[in-house]
């Protein structure tokens, strides 16, 4: 029997019509997009799980805040609310607004990262990695070993290995400008980082005189996991836990498109006034005056309201249980995924489902294309297409450990019924088994190829063999 459904702590006030276009149309769209789901028009998608970024449904209060947003160029009322809300939640003194997370990375790394530097992180998100590598520096992933074992059930698989971090300090010394901790660890399955781990990482960084920054796009979801899973944290509020987590670090970069429940926005927040000053100088050239940072006043207002709402524990419980419930339905079908379910997404294990397709045939992309074709659902490959790279020592092409398909669940958007449909469709695609064909790249750009590349079934045949 079903356990109780996660209760939505809201009711619907506005709806958006979506369609499940007929299969022949989906077939045409997939062909025209050259098997790259990033190029399929969103009107032809029924359930869009490409990302949880910028896809949240805003609340009536956020829309109201947008209507009363203050568009003054400098020191607007909306900026004052934005700044003070972030200062209150994070405890950091300086707040620098910008249009999204990667802009925050660009601003911070532009000031702190130089050629030959090495930046440790649990696992760099792809734009974070690109922002490090773009400056001729090395992005070093130091996630704990548990985080690399997709089938292991463990509470904090996002933790950064302090042993690996210490080894990096010993090897690279002052080539390390700062350390980052991504919460939750998106590229490692949306897995949380414990408060205990944050304290240890913080102690290690500070013993070496190196600052710690958080990539805190999903900080509230991370704090919820701590409350549920970490001994001794049950009686604290999510807000108190988040605050203590922020206190372990010296600053953060934030994509507000996730846990601030908005469609656009981001910020850097930190304590170091000199670094903040250098960032603000860049901000004026790159994004805008320091009290709006490339956002409209109404966007700042929606972020401030979203940050207050995301700390509502009834919301967070519903949110994370909704994702977990997709996992439970997949369990019933025996569809394998990275365990346990993440905070914002489920990561299907395409490597084991399509073991007949080698990494060079992109099993995750093949699964993603078939999921669209079969059910009009858009997911995202996180595997060899996204992360294959050339090993700097051997010069050989290396595939990532895992070939995953991410089902990222937008916040407050889809119903339990729609997500049941998704889980059932995943089982149907899994059942296609060896009929699913590998894909090959027809064209690719030099960087971040997964966004733009063109593909076709190997040998030019059908995606699903008859
Ligand atoms: N850091 C993390 C952990 C992220 O997940 C993202 C974005 C960013 C930084 C960059 O933020 O998109 O606002 O520039 N993740 C999205 C995703 C795109 O689909 O996971 P952004």
CSV table of C-alpha atoms and ligand atoms in Angstrom, one decimal:
chain,number,residue,atom,x,y,z
A,1,UNK,CA,0.0,0.0,0.0
A,2,UNK,CA,1.1,3.6,-0.7
A,3,UNK,CA,2.4,5.4,2.3
A,4,UNK,CA,0.8,8.8,2.8
A,5,UNK,CA,1.3,11.2,-0.1
A,6,UNK,CA,3.4,14.2,0.7
A,7,UNK,CA,0.9,17.0,1.4
A,8,UNK,CA,1.3,20.1,-0.6
A,9,UNK,CA,1.3,23.1,1.7
A,10,UNK,CA,-0.3,25.3,-1.0
A,11,UNK,CA,-3.2,25.4,-3.4
A,12,UNK,CA,-3.2,26.3,-7.1
A,13,UNK,CA,-4.1,29.8,-8.1
A,14,UNK,CA,-2.8,30.0,-11.6
A,15,UNK,CA,-2.3,27.2,-14.1
A,16,UNK,CA,-0.3,26.7,-17.3
A,17,UNK,CA,-1.7,24.6,-20.1
A,18,UNK,CA,0.7,21.8,-21.2
A,19,UNK,CA,0.2,19.2,-23.9
A,20,UNK,CA,1.3,15.7,-24.6
A,21,UNK,CA,1.9,15.9,-28.3
A,22,UNK,CA,1.3,12.7,-30.4
A,23,UNK,CA,4.2,10.3,-30.8
A,24,UNK,CA,4.7,11.1,-34.5
A,25,UNK,CA,5.3,14.7,-33.6
A,26,UNK,CA,7.7,13.8,-30.8
A,27,UNK,CA,9.5,11.6,-33.4
A,28,UNK,CA,9.8,14.6,-35.7
A,29,UNK,CA,11.0,16.9,-32.9
A,30,UNK,CA,13.6,14.5,-31.8
A,31,UNK,CA,15.0,14.1,-35.3
A,32,UNK,CA,15.0,17.9,-35.8
A,33,UNK,CA,16.8,18.4,-32.5
A,34,UNK,CA,19.3,15.8,-33.7
A,35,UNK,CA,18.7,13.7,-30.5
A,36,UNK,CA,19.8,16.6,-28.3
A,37,UNK,CA,16.8,17.3,-25.9
A,38,UNK,CA,18.2,20.8,-25.2
A,39,UNK,CA,17.0,21.7,-28.7
A,40,UNK,CA,13.4,20.4,-28.4
A,41,UNK,CA,10.8,23.2,-28.2
A,42,UNK,CA,9.3,23.3,-24.7
A,43,UNK,CA,5.8,23.4,-26.1
A,44,UNK,CA,6.4,19.8,-27.4
A,45,UNK,CA,7.3,18.6,-23.9
A,46,UNK,CA,4.7,17.2,-21.4
A,47,UNK,CA,6.8,16.9,-18.2
A,48,UNK,CA,10.0,18.9,-18.3
A,49,UNK,CA,12.6,17.6,-15.8
A,50,UNK,CA,15.6,19.0,-17.6
A,51,UNK,CA,16.4,21.1,-14.6
A,52,UNK,CA,15.1,22.4,-11.3
A,53,UNK,CA,16.8,25.7,-12.1
A,54,UNK,CA,14.7,28.8,-12.8
A,55,UNK,CA,11.7,26.5,-13.2
A,56,UNK,CA,10.0,27.0,-9.8
A,57,UNK,CA,6.5,28.2,-9.5
A,58,UNK,CA,6.5,31.5,-7.7
A,59,UNK,CA,4.0,32.1,-4.9
A,60,UNK,CA,1.3,34.8,-4.7
A,61,UNK,CA,3.5,36.7,-2.3
A,62,UNK,CA,6.4,36.6,-4.7
A,63,UNK,CA,4.2,37.9,-7.5
A,64,UNK,CA,2.9,40.6,-5.2
A,65,UNK,CA,6.5,41.5,-4.3
A,66,UNK,CA,7.2,41.8,-8.0
A,67,UNK,CA,4.4,44.2,-8.4
A,68,UNK,CA,5.7,46.4,-5.6
A,69,UNK,CA,9.3,46.0,-6.6
A,70,UNK,CA,11.3,49.3,-6.5
A,71,UNK,CA,13.1,50.0,-9.8
A,72,UNK,CA,15.3,52.8,-8.4
A,73,UNK,CA,18.8,52.6,-9.9
A,74,UNK,CA,20.6,52.9,-6.6
A,75,UNK,CA,19.6,51.8,-3.0
A,76,UNK,CA,16.1,50.7,-4.0
A,77,UNK,CA,13.8,49.3,-1.3
A,78,UNK,CA,13.9,45.9,-3.0
A,79,UNK,CA,17.7,45.9,-2.7
A,80,UNK,CA,17.5,46.7,1.0
A,81,UNK,CA,15.2,43.8,1.5
A,82,UNK,CA,17.4,41.5,-0.7
A,83,UNK,CA,20.6,42.5,1.2
A,84,UNK,CA,19.2,42.3,4.7
A,85,UNK,CA,17.4,38.9,4.1
A,86,UNK,CA,20.7,37.4,2.8
A,87,UNK,CA,22.7,38.9,5.6
A,88,UNK,CA,20.2,37.5,8.1
A,89,UNK,CA,20.2,34.0,6.6
A,90,UNK,CA,23.9,33.7,5.9
A,91,UNK,CA,25.5,35.9,8.5
A,92,UNK,CA,27.8,37.3,5.8
A,93,UNK,CA,28.4,41.0,5.7
A,94,UNK,CA,28.8,41.8,2.0
A,95,UNK,CA,26.2,40.9,-0.5
A,96,UNK,CA,26.7,41.3,-4.2
A,97,UNK,CA,23.7,40.7,-6.5
A,98,UNK,CA,24.1,39.2,-10.0
A,99,UNK,CA,21.9,37.5,-12.6
A,100,UNK,CA,22.6,33.9,-11.8
A,101,UNK,CA,25.0,31.4,-10.2
A,102,UNK,CA,27.6,31.3,-12.9
A,103,UNK,CA,27.9,35.0,-12.9
A,104,UNK,CA,28.6,34.8,-9.1
A,105,UNK,CA,31.3,32.2,-9.9
A,106,UNK,CA,32.7,34.4,-12.6
A,107,UNK,CA,32.9,37.4,-10.3
A,108,UNK,CA,34.4,35.5,-7.3
A,109,UNK,CA,36.8,33.4,-9.4
A,110,UNK,CA,37.8,36.5,-11.5
A,111,UNK,CA,39.2,38.0,-8.3
A,112,UNK,CA,40.7,34.9,-6.6
A,113,UNK,CA,41.6,32.3,-9.3
A,114,UNK,CA,44.9,32.5,-11.3
A,115,UNK,CA,46.6,30.2,-13.8
A,116,UNK,CA,48.2,27.1,-12.1
A,117,UNK,CA,45.8,27.4,-9.1
A,118,UNK,CA,44.0,24.3,-7.9
A,119,UNK,CA,40.4,24.5,-6.5
A,120,UNK,CA,39.2,21.6,-4.4
A,121,UNK,CA,35.4,21.0,-4.2
A,122,UNK,CA,33.3,18.0,-3.3
A,123,UNK,CA,32.3,17.9,-6.9
A,124,UNK,CA,32.3,20.9,-9.1
A,125,UNK,CA,29.1,21.6,-10.9
A,126,UNK,CA,29.8,22.0,-14.7
A,127,UNK,CA,29.7,25.8,-14.9
A,128,UNK,CA,31.8,26.0,-11.7
A,129,UNK,CA,34.4,23.6,-13.3
A,130,UNK,CA,34.3,25.7,-16.5
A,131,UNK,CA,34.8,28.9,-14.6
A,132,UNK,CA,37.9,27.4,-12.9
A,133,UNK,CA,39.4,25.9,-16.0
A,134,UNK,CA,38.7,29.0,-18.1
A,135,UNK,CA,41.3,30.7,-15.9
A,136,UNK,CA,43.9,28.0,-16.5
A,137,UNK,CA,43.4,26.5,-13.1
A,138,UNK,CA,42.5,22.9,-12.1
A,139,UNK,CA,39.2,21.9,-10.6
A,140,UNK,CA,39.8,19.1,-8.2
A,141,UNK,CA,37.0,16.9,-7.0
A,142,UNK,CA,37.4,15.5,-3.5
A,143,UNK,CA,34.1,13.9,-2.7
A,144,UNK,CA,34.2,11.1,-0.1
A,145,UNK,CA,34.4,7.6,-1.5
A,146,UNK,CA,30.9,6.8,-0.5
A,147,UNK,CA,29.7,9.5,-2.9
A,148,UNK,CA,31.2,7.6,-5.8
A,149,UNK,CA,29.3,4.4,-5.1
A,150,UNK,CA,25.9,4.8,-6.8
A,151,UNK,CA,24.2,1.9,-5.0
A,152,UNK,CA,25.4,2.6,-1.5
A,153,UNK,CA,22.7,3.9,0.9
A,154,UNK,CA,24.4,6.5,3.1
A,155,UNK,CA,23.1,9.7,4.6
A,156,UNK,CA,25.7,12.2,3.6
A,157,UNK,CA,27.2,11.1,0.3
A,158,UNK,CA,28.0,14.7,-0.6
A,159,UNK,CA,30.7,15.0,2.1
A,160,UNK,CA,34.1,16.2,1.1
A,161,UNK,CA,36.9,13.8,2.0
A,162,UNK,CA,39.1,15.7,4.5
A,163,UNK,CA,41.8,13.1,3.8
A,164,UNK,CA,41.7,14.0,0.1
A,165,UNK,CA,41.7,17.7,1.0
A,166,UNK,CA,44.7,17.3,3.3
A,167,UNK,CA,46.5,15.4,0.5
A,168,UNK,CA,45.7,18.3,-1.9
A,169,UNK,CA,47.1,20.9,0.6
A,170,UNK,CA,50.3,18.8,1.0
A,171,UNK,CA,50.7,18.4,-2.8
A,172,UNK,CA,49.6,21.9,-4.0
A,173,UNK,CA,50.3,24.1,-1.0
A,174,UNK,CA,49.8,27.8,-1.8
A,175,UNK,CA,48.4,27.0,-5.3
A,176,UNK,CA,45.1,26.5,-3.5
A,177,UNK,CA,43.3,29.9,-3.3
A,178,UNK,CA,40.2,28.6,-1.6
A,179,UNK,CA,38.1,25.5,-1.2
A,180,UNK,CA,34.5,25.0,-2.2
A,181,UNK,CA,31.7,22.9,-0.8
A,182,UNK,CA,28.6,22.4,-3.1
A,183,UNK,CA,25.4,21.9,-1.1
A,184,UNK,CA,23.7,19.8,-2.0
A,185,UNK,CA,26.2,18.1,-4.3
A,186,UNK,CA,24.4,18.3,-7.6
A,187,UNK,CA,26.9,16.5,-9.8
A,188,UNK,CA,27.1,13.7,-7.3
A,189,UNK,CA,23.4,13.0,-7.1
A,190,UNK,CA,22.0,15.9,-5.1
A,191,UNK,CA,23.4,14.4,-2.0
A,192,UNK,CA,23.7,16.4,1.2
A,193,UNK,CA,26.8,17.5,3.1
A,194,UNK,CA,26.6,17.0,6.9
A,195,UNK,CA,27.2,19.8,9.4
A,196,UNK,CA,30.0,17.7,11.0
A,197,UNK,CA,31.7,17.5,7.6
A,198,UNK,CA,31.4,21.2,7.1
A,199,UNK,CA,33.0,21.8,10.5
A,200,UNK,CA,35.9,19.5,9.6
A,201,UNK,CA,36.5,21.0,6.2
A,202,UNK,CA,36.3,24.4,7.7
A,203,UNK,CA,38.9,23.5,10.3
A,204,UNK,CA,41.2,22.0,7.7
A,205,UNK,CA,40.9,25.1,5.4
A,206,UNK,CA,41.5,27.6,8.2
A,207,UNK,CA,44.4,25.6,9.6
A,208,UNK,CA,46.0,26.2,6.2
A,209,UNK,CA,45.0,29.8,6.1
A,210,UNK,CA,42.7,29.2,3.1
A,211,UNK,CA,39.1,30.4,2.9
A,212,UNK,CA,36.1,28.2,2.4
A,213,UNK,CA,33.2,29.1,0.1
A,214,UNK,CA,29.9,27.4,-0.3
A,215,UNK,CA,28.2,26.8,-3.6
A,216,UNK,CA,24.9,27.1,-1.8
A,217,UNK,CA,22.3,26.8,-4.6
A,218,UNK,CA,20.3,24.2,-2.6
A,219,UNK,CA,21.3,25.2,1.0
A,220,UNK,CA,17.8,24.8,2.4
A,221,UNK,CA,17.3,21.3,1.0
A,222,UNK,CA,20.8,20.5,2.5
A,223,UNK,CA,19.7,21.8,5.9
A,224,UNK,CA,16.5,19.8,5.8
A,225,UNK,CA,18.5,16.6,5.3
A,226,UNK,CA,20.8,17.5,8.2
A,227,UNK,CA,17.7,18.0,10.4
A,228,UNK,CA,16.3,14.6,9.4
A,229,UNK,CA,19.6,12.6,9.2
A,230,UNK,CA,22.3,14.1,11.4
A,231,UNK,CA,22.3,13.0,15.1
A,232,UNK,CA,21.6,15.8,17.5
A,233,UNK,CA,20.0,18.2,14.8
A,234,UNK,CA,16.4,17.1,15.0
A,235,UNK,CA,15.2,19.8,17.5
A,236,UNK,CA,16.7,22.7,15.6
A,237,UNK,CA,15.0,24.7,12.9
A,238,UNK,CA,16.2,24.4,9.3
A,239,UNK,CA,17.1,28.1,9.5
A,240,UNK,CA,19.3,27.6,12.6
A,241,UNK,CA,21.1,24.7,10.9
A,242,UNK,CA,21.6,26.6,7.7
A,243,UNK,CA,23.0,29.5,9.6
A,244,UNK,CA,25.5,27.3,11.4
A,245,UNK,CA,26.5,25.8,8.1
A,246,UNK,CA,27.1,29.3,6.6
A,247,UNK,CA,29.2,30.1,9.7
A,248,UNK,CA,31.7,27.4,8.8
A,249,UNK,CA,32.5,29.2,5.6
A,250,UNK,CA,33.8,32.6,4.6
A,251,UNK,CA,31.3,33.3,1.9
A,252,UNK,CA,29.2,31.7,-0.8
A,253,UNK,CA,28.0,31.8,-4.4
A,254,UNK,CA,24.3,31.3,-5.0
A,255,UNK,CA,22.2,30.5,-7.9
A,256,UNK,CA,18.9,31.9,-6.7
A,257,UNK,CA,17.2,29.9,-9.5
A,258,UNK,CA,17.1,26.9,-7.1
A,259,UNK,CA,16.4,27.4,-3.4
A,260,UNK,CA,15.3,31.1,-3.7
A,261,UNK,CA,12.3,29.8,-5.8
A,262,UNK,CA,12.7,32.4,-8.6
A,263,UNK,CA,13.2,32.2,-12.3
A,264,UNK,CA,16.4,34.4,-12.4
A,265,UNK,CA,18.9,35.7,-9.9
A,266,UNK,CA,22.0,35.0,-7.9
A,267,UNK,CA,24.5,36.5,-5.5
A,268,UNK,CA,27.9,36.4,-3.9
A,269,UNK,CA,28.0,36.9,-0.2
A,270,UNK,CA,31.2,37.1,1.9
A,271,UNK,CA,32.9,38.6,4.9
A,272,UNK,CA,36.2,39.8,3.3
A,273,UNK,CA,35.7,43.5,2.5
A,274,UNK,CA,38.7,43.7,0.2
A,275,UNK,CA,37.5,40.8,-2.0
A,276,UNK,CA,34.0,42.2,-1.9
A,277,UNK,CA,35.4,45.6,-3.1
A,278,UNK,CA,37.2,44.0,-6.0
A,279,UNK,CA,34.1,42.1,-7.0
A,280,UNK,CA,32.0,45.2,-6.9
A,281,UNK,CA,34.4,46.9,-9.3
A,282,UNK,CA,34.0,44.1,-11.7
A,283,UNK,CA,30.2,44.0,-11.1
A,284,UNK,CA,29.8,47.5,-12.4
A,285,UNK,CA,31.5,46.6,-15.7
A,286,UNK,CA,29.9,43.2,-16.1
A,287,UNK,CA,26.5,43.2,-14.5
A,288,UNK,CA,25.4,46.5,-13.1
A,289,UNK,CA,25.5,48.9,-10.2
A,290,UNK,CA,26.2,47.1,-6.9
A,291,UNK,CA,22.6,47.5,-5.6
A,292,UNK,CA,21.0,45.7,-8.5
A,293,UNK,CA,23.7,43.6,-10.2
A,294,UNK,CA,22.0,43.1,-13.5
A,295,UNK,CA,18.6,42.3,-12.0
A,296,UNK,CA,15.4,44.4,-12.0
A,297,UNK,CA,14.3,45.6,-8.6
A,298,UNK,CA,11.3,43.3,-8.8
A,299,UNK,CA,13.7,40.3,-9.3
A,300,UNK,CA,15.5,41.3,-6.1
A,301,UNK,CA,12.2,41.5,-4.3
A,302,UNK,CA,11.1,38.0,-5.5
A,303,UNK,CA,14.5,36.5,-4.4
A,304,UNK,CA,14.1,38.0,-0.9
A,305,UNK,CA,10.6,36.6,-0.5
A,306,UNK,CA,11.6,33.2,-2.0
A,307,UNK,CA,14.5,32.9,0.5
A,308,UNK,CA,12.0,33.4,3.3
A,309,UNK,CA,9.6,30.9,1.9
A,310,UNK,CA,12.2,28.2,1.2
A,311,UNK,CA,12.9,27.9,4.9
A,312,UNK,CA,9.3,26.9,5.7
A,313,UNK,CA,9.7,23.3,6.9
A,314,UNK,CA,6.3,22.2,5.7
A,315,UNK,CA,7.3,23.2,2.2
A,316,UNK,CA,10.7,21.4,2.5
A,317,UNK,CA,9.2,18.2,3.8
A,318,UNK,CA,6.7,18.1,0.9
A,319,UNK,CA,9.4,19.0,-1.5
A,320,UNK,CA,11.9,16.4,-0.6
A,321,UNK,CA,9.3,13.7,0.0
A,322,UNK,CA,7.9,14.3,-3.4
A,323,UNK,CA,11.3,13.6,-4.9
A,324,UNK,CA,11.7,10.5,-2.7
A,325,UNK,CA,8.3,9.2,-3.7
A,326,UNK,CA,9.5,9.1,-7.4
A,327,UNK,CA,12.3,6.9,-6.1
A,328,UNK,CA,9.9,4.6,-4.3
A,329,UNK,CA,7.8,4.1,-7.4
A,330,UNK,CA,11.0,3.4,-9.4
A,331,UNK,CA,11.9,0.8,-6.8
A,332,UNK,CA,8.6,-0.9,-7.3
A,333,UNK,CA,9.5,-1.2,-11.0
A,334,UNK,CA,13.1,-2.2,-10.3
A,335,UNK,CA,14.5,0.8,-12.1
A,336,UNK,CA,18.0,1.5,-10.7
A,337,UNK,CA,19.0,5.0,-9.6
A,338,UNK,CA,21.7,6.6,-7.5
A,339,UNK,CA,20.9,6.0,-3.9
A,340,UNK,CA,19.4,7.5,-1.8
A,341,UNK,CA,17.1,9.8,-3.8
A,342,UNK,CA,18.6,13.3,-4.0
A,343,UNK,CA,17.0,16.5,-2.7
A,344,UNK,CA,16.1,18.0,-6.1
A,345,UNK,CA,16.5,15.1,-8.4
A,346,UNK,CA,16.6,11.4,-9.1
A,347,UNK,CA,19.7,10.2,-11.0
A,348,UNK,CA,18.9,7.0,-13.0
A,349,UNK,CA,21.7,4.6,-13.5
A,350,UNK,CA,21.8,4.3,-17.3
A,351,UNK,CA,25.1,2.3,-17.2
A,352,UNK,CA,23.4,-0.7,-15.6
A,353,UNK,CA,20.1,-0.4,-17.5
A,354,UNK,CA,21.8,-0.2,-20.9
A,355,UNK,CA,24.9,-2.3,-20.3
A,356,UNK,CA,25.1,-3.1,-24.0
A,357,UNK,CA,26.0,0.5,-24.8
A,358,UNK,CA,29.6,1.5,-23.9
A,359,UNK,CA,30.3,5.1,-22.6
A,360,UNK,CA,31.4,6.0,-26.1
A,361,UNK,CA,27.8,5.3,-27.3
A,362,UNK,CA,26.3,7.6,-24.6
A,363,UNK,CA,23.9,5.3,-22.8
A,364,UNK,CA,22.4,8.2,-20.8
A,365,UNK,CA,21.7,10.2,-24.0
A,366,UNK,CA,20.1,7.2,-25.6
A,367,UNK,CA,17.8,6.7,-22.5
A,368,UNK,CA,17.0,10.4,-22.4
A,369,UNK,CA,16.1,10.5,-26.1
A,370,UNK,CA,13.9,7.4,-25.7
A,371,UNK,CA,12.2,8.9,-22.7
A,372,UNK,CA,11.1,11.8,-24.8
A,373,UNK,CA,10.1,9.7,-27.7
A,374,UNK,CA,8.0,7.3,-25.5
A,375,UNK,CA,6.4,9.7,-23.1
A,376,UNK,CA,7.2,13.4,-24.0
A,377,UNK,CA,9.4,13.7,-20.8
A,378,UNK,CA,12.6,15.7,-20.9
A,379,UNK,CA,15.4,14.6,-18.7
A,380,UNK,CA,19.2,15.4,-18.8
A,381,UNK,CA,22.2,13.1,-19.3
A,382,UNK,CA,24.9,13.5,-16.8
A,383,UNK,CA,27.5,11.1,-18.1
A,384,UNK,CA,30.1,10.8,-20.9
A,385,UNK,CA,28.5,13.5,-23.1
A,386,UNK,CA,28.6,16.0,-20.4
A,387,UNK,CA,31.8,15.0,-18.6
A,388,UNK,CA,34.1,13.0,-20.8
A,389,UNK,CA,37.5,14.7,-20.7
A,390,UNK,CA,41.2,14.3,-21.7
A,391,UNK,CA,43.4,13.1,-18.9
A,392,UNK,CA,46.2,15.8,-18.6
A,393,UNK,CA,48.8,13.1,-17.8
A,394,UNK,CA,48.1,10.3,-20.3
A,395,UNK,CA,46.3,12.4,-23.0
A,396,UNK,CA,43.6,9.7,-23.1
A,397,UNK,CA,39.9,10.3,-23.2
A,398,UNK,CA,38.4,9.4,-19.8
A,399,UNK,CA,34.7,8.8,-19.1
A,400,UNK,CA,33.1,9.7,-15.7
A,401,UNK,CA,32.5,6.9,-13.2
A,402,UNK,CA,28.8,7.0,-13.7
A,403,UNK,CA,26.4,7.3,-16.7
A,404,UNK,CA,23.4,9.0,-15.2
A,405,UNK,CA,20.1,10.4,-16.4
A,406,UNK,CA,18.9,13.2,-14.1
A,407,UNK,CA,15.2,13.7,-13.5
A,408,UNK,CA,15.3,17.2,-11.9
A,409,UNK,CA,12.0,18.1,-10.2
A,410,UNK,CA,11.0,21.7,-10.5
A,411,UNK,CA,9.8,23.2,-7.1
A,412,UNK,CA,6.0,23.4,-6.6
A,413,UNK,CA,5.3,22.6,-10.2
A,414,UNK,CA,4.2,19.0,-11.0
A,415,UNK,CA,1.6,16.9,-9.3
A,416,UNK,CA,2.1,13.5,-7.8
A,417,UNK,CA,0.1,12.0,-10.8
A,418,UNK,CA,2.5,13.6,-13.3
A,419,UNK,CA,5.5,12.2,-11.4
A,420,UNK,CA,3.9,8.7,-11.2
A,421,UNK,CA,3.6,8.9,-15.0
A,422,UNK,CA,7.3,9.8,-15.2
A,423,UNK,CA,8.4,6.8,-13.0
A,424,UNK,CA,6.2,4.4,-15.0
A,425,UNK,CA,7.6,5.8,-18.3
A,426,UNK,CA,11.2,5.2,-17.1
A,427,UNK,CA,10.3,1.6,-16.5
A,428,UNK,CA,8.9,1.3,-20.0
A,429,UNK,CA,12.1,2.7,-21.5
A,430,UNK,CA,14.2,0.4,-19.3
A,431,UNK,CA,12.1,-2.5,-20.7
A,432,UNK,CA,13.2,-1.6,-24.3
A,433,UNK,CA,16.6,-3.0,-23.2
A,434,UNK,CA,19.0,-4.0,-26.0
A,435,UNK,CA,16.6,-2.5,-28.6
A,436,UNK,CA,17.9,0.9,-27.6
A,437,UNK,CA,20.8,1.9,-29.8
A,438,UNK,CA,24.0,3.8,-29.1
A,439,UNK,CA,24.4,7.4,-30.4
A,440,UNK,CA,27.3,9.1,-32.1
A,441,UNK,CA,28.3,12.7,-32.3
A,442,UNK,CA,27.9,14.4,-35.7
A,443,UNK,CA,29.1,17.8,-34.6
A,444,UNK,CA,30.3,19.3,-31.3
A,445,UNK,CA,31.5,22.7,-30.1
A,446,UNK,CA,34.9,22.9,-28.3
A,447,UNK,CA,33.4,23.4,-24.8
A,448,UNK,CA,30.2,22.4,-22.9
A,449,UNK,CA,29.3,20.2,-25.9
A,450,UNK,CA,26.2,18.7,-24.3
A,451,UNK,CA,24.2,21.9,-24.8
A,452,UNK,CA,24.7,22.2,-28.6
A,453,UNK,CA,26.1,19.0,-30.1
A,454,UNK,CA,24.3,17.1,-32.8
A,455,UNK,CA,23.9,13.4,-32.6
A,456,UNK,CA,22.4,10.4,-34.4
A,457,UNK,CA,21.9,6.7,-33.7
A,458,UNK,CA,25.2,5.0,-34.5
A,459,UNK,CA,25.3,4.0,-38.1
A,460,UNK,CA,22.4,6.3,-39.0
A,461,UNK,CA,19.6,3.8,-38.1
A,462,UNK,CA,16.7,4.1,-35.6
A,463,UNK,CA,17.0,5.0,-31.9
A,464,UNK,CA,14.8,2.0,-31.1
A,465,UNK,CA,15.5,-1.1,-33.2
A,466,UNK,CA,12.4,-3.0,-34.3
B,1,LIG,N1,26.2,25.6,-8.8
B,1,LIG,C1,25.3,24.5,-8.8
B,1,LIG,C2,25.5,23.5,-7.7
B,1,LIG,C3,24.3,24.4,-9.8
B,1,LIG,O1,23.5,23.3,-9.8
B,1,LIG,C4,24.2,25.4,-10.8
B,1,LIG,C5,23.2,25.3,-11.8
B,1,LIG,C6,25.1,26.5,-10.8
B,1,LIG,C7,26.1,26.5,-9.8
B,1,LIG,C8,25.0,27.5,-11.8
B,1,LIG,O2,24.0,28.4,-11.6
B,1,LIG,O3,22.5,28.1,-13.6
B,1,LIG,O4,22.2,30.0,-12.0
B,1,LIG,O5,24.2,29.9,-13.5
B,1,LIG,N2,22.6,24.2,-12.1
B,1,LIG,C9,21.5,24.0,-13.0
B,1,LIG,C10,21.2,22.6,-13.1
B,1,LIG,C11,21.8,24.7,-14.4
B,1,LIG,O6,20.4,22.2,-14.0
B,1,LIG,O7,21.6,21.8,-12.3
B,1,LIG,P1,23.2,29.1,-12.8
